[in-house]
Amino acid sequence: MTQAPATALFDVDNYIAINEARWTIADKVIKALRHSGMVLDTAYDFGAGPGWFARRLNHSKLDVLALEGRHDVAEAGRARAPNCEFDVLDFDNCATSEALPPRDFALSFGILYHLENPLRALRMMGEMTGKAMLLETMVVPGDDFIARVARENPNETQGIQPLAMILSRAALERGMWAAGFSHVYECTLPVEHDDFRDLKARHPRRGIWLLTREAVSIDGFEALKIEEPRRDDYWRK
Ligand SMILES: C[S@@+](CC[C@H](N)C(=O)[O-])C[C@H]1O[C@@H](n2cnc3c(N)ncnc32)[C@H](O)[C@@H]1O
């Protein structure tokens, strides 16, 4: 019996559907940032998978360095997106000093919630972002600054480590503060996939945020006030 390629799960219909939905937003944002005068020539694609987004970023006239934690998936990316460079970087097993020089734009889609330490990775991603990062991640419901330790499925689309930490929205915002972004905007545009919707039986599982170094005004992105976190008395009964 022949073995399925490492990338087979990236090519299933639901995966492509959520990619299309997210790309609609990414494409709008890149065009709007450029329209506002921001020069975007270079980009990172963090946790790139086999290059679905890297190719599109490249078609949007960006010089792309795609970073992927798995060697075989990065290799598939090199074949599928030959105009992009692919490097292997495991966000949970690298030193923060391995952060690469900033590029104008960064796409961080579908990676943060697969990591053991999303806060540290977000800080590294911040260091590598010159002007703007578009972040899509899962969040756990609840207003508190919390995270859930989740079992990862053992396949190539998931985390490399067996456990990942999924942040709440409030915890994620603290991470954005620690990553040094001065401007944070939440996407209020409809994203055409159920994972982004508030359903009768399920909270929204995902969201999209734009993080920038300078203030921008993009239709469908609402500015969030990210303040330095206060330390509360978590132990009070
Ligand atoms: C859900 S896929 C997302 C792919 C693409 N960015 C997207 O949004 O469709 C997660 C990707 O992150 C990679 N990944 C998982 N853990 C990683 C880590 N610690 N460092 C870097 N990449 C990792 C996986 O190999 C996989 O390609």
XYZ file of C-alpha atoms and ligand atoms in Angstrom:
264
model
C 0.000 0.000 0.000
C 1.383 3.445 -0.852
C 1.604 5.946 1.978
C -0.355 9.239 1.743
C 1.965 12.219 1.217
C 2.705 14.457 4.217
C 0.525 17.116 2.655
C -2.639 15.065 1.946
C -4.611 16.537 4.868
C -3.836 20.092 3.725
C -5.677 19.400 0.478
C -9.076 18.255 1.780
C -12.161 20.326 0.897
C -12.730 21.852 4.356
C -9.115 22.975 4.536
C -9.328 24.671 1.144
C -12.660 26.266 2.103
C -11.222 27.895 5.228
C -8.135 28.950 3.264
C -10.306 30.703 0.664
C -12.320 32.436 3.414
C -9.190 33.657 5.191
C -7.429 34.694 1.990
C -10.381 36.935 1.071
C -9.602 38.916 4.235
C -5.805 38.832 3.810
C -6.079 40.044 0.224
C -8.325 42.949 1.299
C -5.916 43.928 4.068
C -2.797 43.879 1.876
C -4.550 45.999 -0.764
C -5.900 48.438 1.853
C -2.523 48.821 3.588
C -0.858 49.563 0.262
C -3.644 51.959 -0.658
C -2.984 53.798 2.622
C 0.624 54.333 1.518
C 2.332 51.480 3.375
C 5.082 49.963 1.242
C 4.950 46.172 1.442
C 7.719 44.370 -0.431
C 8.718 41.499 1.826
C 6.739 39.021 3.904
C 6.929 36.103 6.291
C 4.447 33.287 6.294
C 4.662 31.784 9.803
C 3.707 28.102 10.163
C 3.347 28.090 6.407
C 2.282 24.499 5.747
C 2.933 23.460 2.139
C 2.623 26.970 0.738
C -1.050 27.686 -0.051
C -0.804 31.200 1.418
C 2.862 31.723 0.524
C 1.988 31.373 -3.178
C -0.800 33.906 -2.894
C 1.383 36.349 -0.977
C 3.954 35.986 -3.737
C 1.280 36.615 -6.373
C 0.498 39.785 -4.403
C 4.011 40.989 -5.244
C 5.621 40.058 -1.944
C 9.011 38.452 -1.597
C 8.111 35.591 0.742
C 10.109 33.705 3.323
C 7.894 30.896 4.550
C 8.757 29.386 7.930
C 7.506 25.909 8.716
C 8.367 23.618 11.607
C 8.320 20.299 9.718
C 11.029 19.425 7.192
C 8.783 17.316 4.922
C 6.058 19.966 4.832
C 8.620 22.702 4.056
C 9.961 20.499 1.250
C 6.438 20.166 -0.189
C 6.108 23.968 0.081
C 9.293 24.449 -1.979
C 7.748 22.322 -4.736
C 4.330 24.005 -4.583
C 5.509 27.590 -4.210
C 8.814 27.622 -6.108
C 9.068 31.416 -6.069
C 9.043 31.493 -2.269
C 11.861 30.606 0.050
C 11.097 27.980 2.721
C 13.083 27.605 5.941
C 12.468 25.235 8.817
C 11.752 27.015 12.105
C 10.099 25.281 15.043
C 8.644 28.033 17.222
C 8.536 25.784 20.286
C 12.095 24.530 20.005
C 14.109 27.517 18.885
C 15.823 30.194 20.879
C 14.211 33.632 20.782
C 17.612 34.836 19.538
C 16.821 32.921 16.321
C 14.251 35.582 15.396
C 15.056 36.650 11.841
C 15.335 40.249 10.605
C 12.009 42.038 10.209
C 10.052 41.872 6.971
C 7.386 44.392 6.010
C 4.398 42.081 6.337
C 3.785 38.899 8.302
C 1.030 36.361 7.922
C 0.433 34.279 11.012
C -2.458 32.029 10.073
C -3.335 28.782 11.787
C -0.187 28.443 13.878
C -0.434 30.086 17.321
C -2.943 27.609 18.786
C -0.731 24.682 17.754
C 2.102 25.828 20.004
C 3.095 24.958 23.553
C 4.102 28.537 24.115
C 2.041 30.887 21.963
C 3.068 33.932 24.011
C 6.753 33.432 23.353
C 6.089 32.735 19.671
C 3.983 35.883 19.390
C 6.855 37.880 20.861
C 9.225 36.397 18.259
C 6.721 37.034 15.471
C 6.465 40.635 16.706
C 10.216 41.052 16.526
C 10.147 39.763 12.940
C 7.331 42.069 11.813
C 8.463 45.368 10.348
C 5.132 47.038 9.622
C 2.062 44.828 9.880
C 1.092 41.332 10.911
C -2.192 39.679 10.082
C -2.922 37.077 12.731
C -5.548 34.368 12.631
C -5.877 32.025 15.548
C -8.280 29.965 17.622
C -9.376 31.372 20.961
C -11.106 29.686 23.876
C -14.316 31.342 25.100
C -14.416 33.375 28.326
C -13.581 36.910 29.405
C -10.681 36.023 31.677
C -6.952 35.960 30.857
C -6.743 32.206 30.517
C -5.484 29.404 28.302
C -6.460 25.764 27.781
C -3.980 22.975 27.357
C -5.229 20.936 24.420
C -4.201 17.571 22.983
C -2.937 17.960 19.436
C -3.937 15.439 16.784
C -0.847 13.577 15.633
C -0.721 14.690 12.009
C 1.182 17.165 9.848
C -1.428 19.908 9.977
C -1.167 20.075 13.770
C 1.371 20.994 16.442
C 4.721 19.252 16.522
C 4.453 18.733 20.273
C 1.657 16.609 21.761
C 0.109 19.520 23.672
C -0.735 23.063 22.683
C -1.987 26.046 24.624
C -5.021 27.875 23.278
C -5.412 31.390 24.658
C -8.597 33.262 25.449
C -9.199 36.510 23.598
C -8.106 38.538 26.648
C -4.951 36.455 27.087
C -4.147 36.846 23.399
C -4.459 40.622 23.729
C -1.953 40.539 26.590
C 0.350 38.609 24.268
C -0.043 41.313 21.645
C 0.907 43.906 24.263
C 4.006 41.898 25.244
C 4.921 41.514 21.561
C 5.199 45.295 21.381
C 2.514 46.142 18.854
C 1.309 49.694 19.373
C -1.820 49.299 17.253
C -4.169 46.320 17.234
C -7.345 45.974 15.173
C -9.914 43.216 15.307
C -11.525 42.041 12.091
C -15.276 42.626 12.157
C -15.824 41.564 8.546
C -17.722 38.310 8.087
C -15.318 35.458 7.393
C -17.110 32.856 5.296
C -16.520 29.813 7.464
C -18.407 28.465 10.513
C -15.292 28.543 12.705
C -15.555 32.355 12.735
C -19.293 32.439 13.420
C -21.177 32.654 16.697
C -23.415 29.618 16.275
C -26.363 28.480 18.364
C -24.411 25.585 19.831
C -20.863 26.915 19.590
C -18.868 30.045 20.364
C -16.720 31.474 17.565
C -13.566 29.368 17.474
C -11.357 31.730 15.499
C -10.698 35.398 14.923
C -8.475 37.648 12.813
C -6.445 40.610 14.063
C -4.253 43.183 12.348
C -1.243 44.337 14.369
C 0.741 47.328 13.198
C 3.526 49.666 14.243
C 1.714 52.775 13.019
C -1.986 53.639 13.152
C -3.931 52.540 10.090
C -7.546 52.800 9.082
C -8.886 49.706 7.327
C -12.581 49.118 6.641
C -13.868 46.254 8.766
C -11.054 46.442 11.322
C -11.870 47.940 14.715
C -9.139 49.441 16.885
C -8.680 47.724 20.266
C -7.294 49.505 23.282
C -4.486 47.291 24.512
C -3.296 48.429 27.910
C -0.401 47.298 30.029
C -1.843 44.404 32.067
C -2.370 44.857 35.794
C -1.437 42.072 38.150
C -4.499 40.936 40.071
C -4.746 38.878 43.229
C -5.551 35.572 41.554
C -5.413 33.737 44.868
C -8.041 35.705 46.772
C -10.899 33.485 47.946
C -2.971 24.211 10.670
S -1.480 24.246 9.740
C -1.527 25.915 9.139
C -0.935 26.076 7.768
C -1.251 27.438 7.155
N -0.559 28.511 7.854
C -2.745 27.679 7.211
O -3.178 28.545 7.956
O -3.467 26.968 6.504
C -0.237 24.388 11.004
C 1.148 24.348 10.427
O 2.057 24.742 11.450
C 3.130 23.835 11.478
N 3.631 23.784 12.852
C 3.140 23.092 13.890
N 3.866 23.285 14.994
C 4.848 24.150 14.637
C 5.933 24.738 15.335
N 6.192 24.456 16.601
N 6.738 25.607 14.666
C 6.506 25.888 13.356
N 5.502 25.334 12.632
C 4.695 24.477 13.261
C 2.548 22.511 11.033
O 3.553 21.643 10.559
C 1.556 22.963 9.976
O 2.158 23.060 8.716
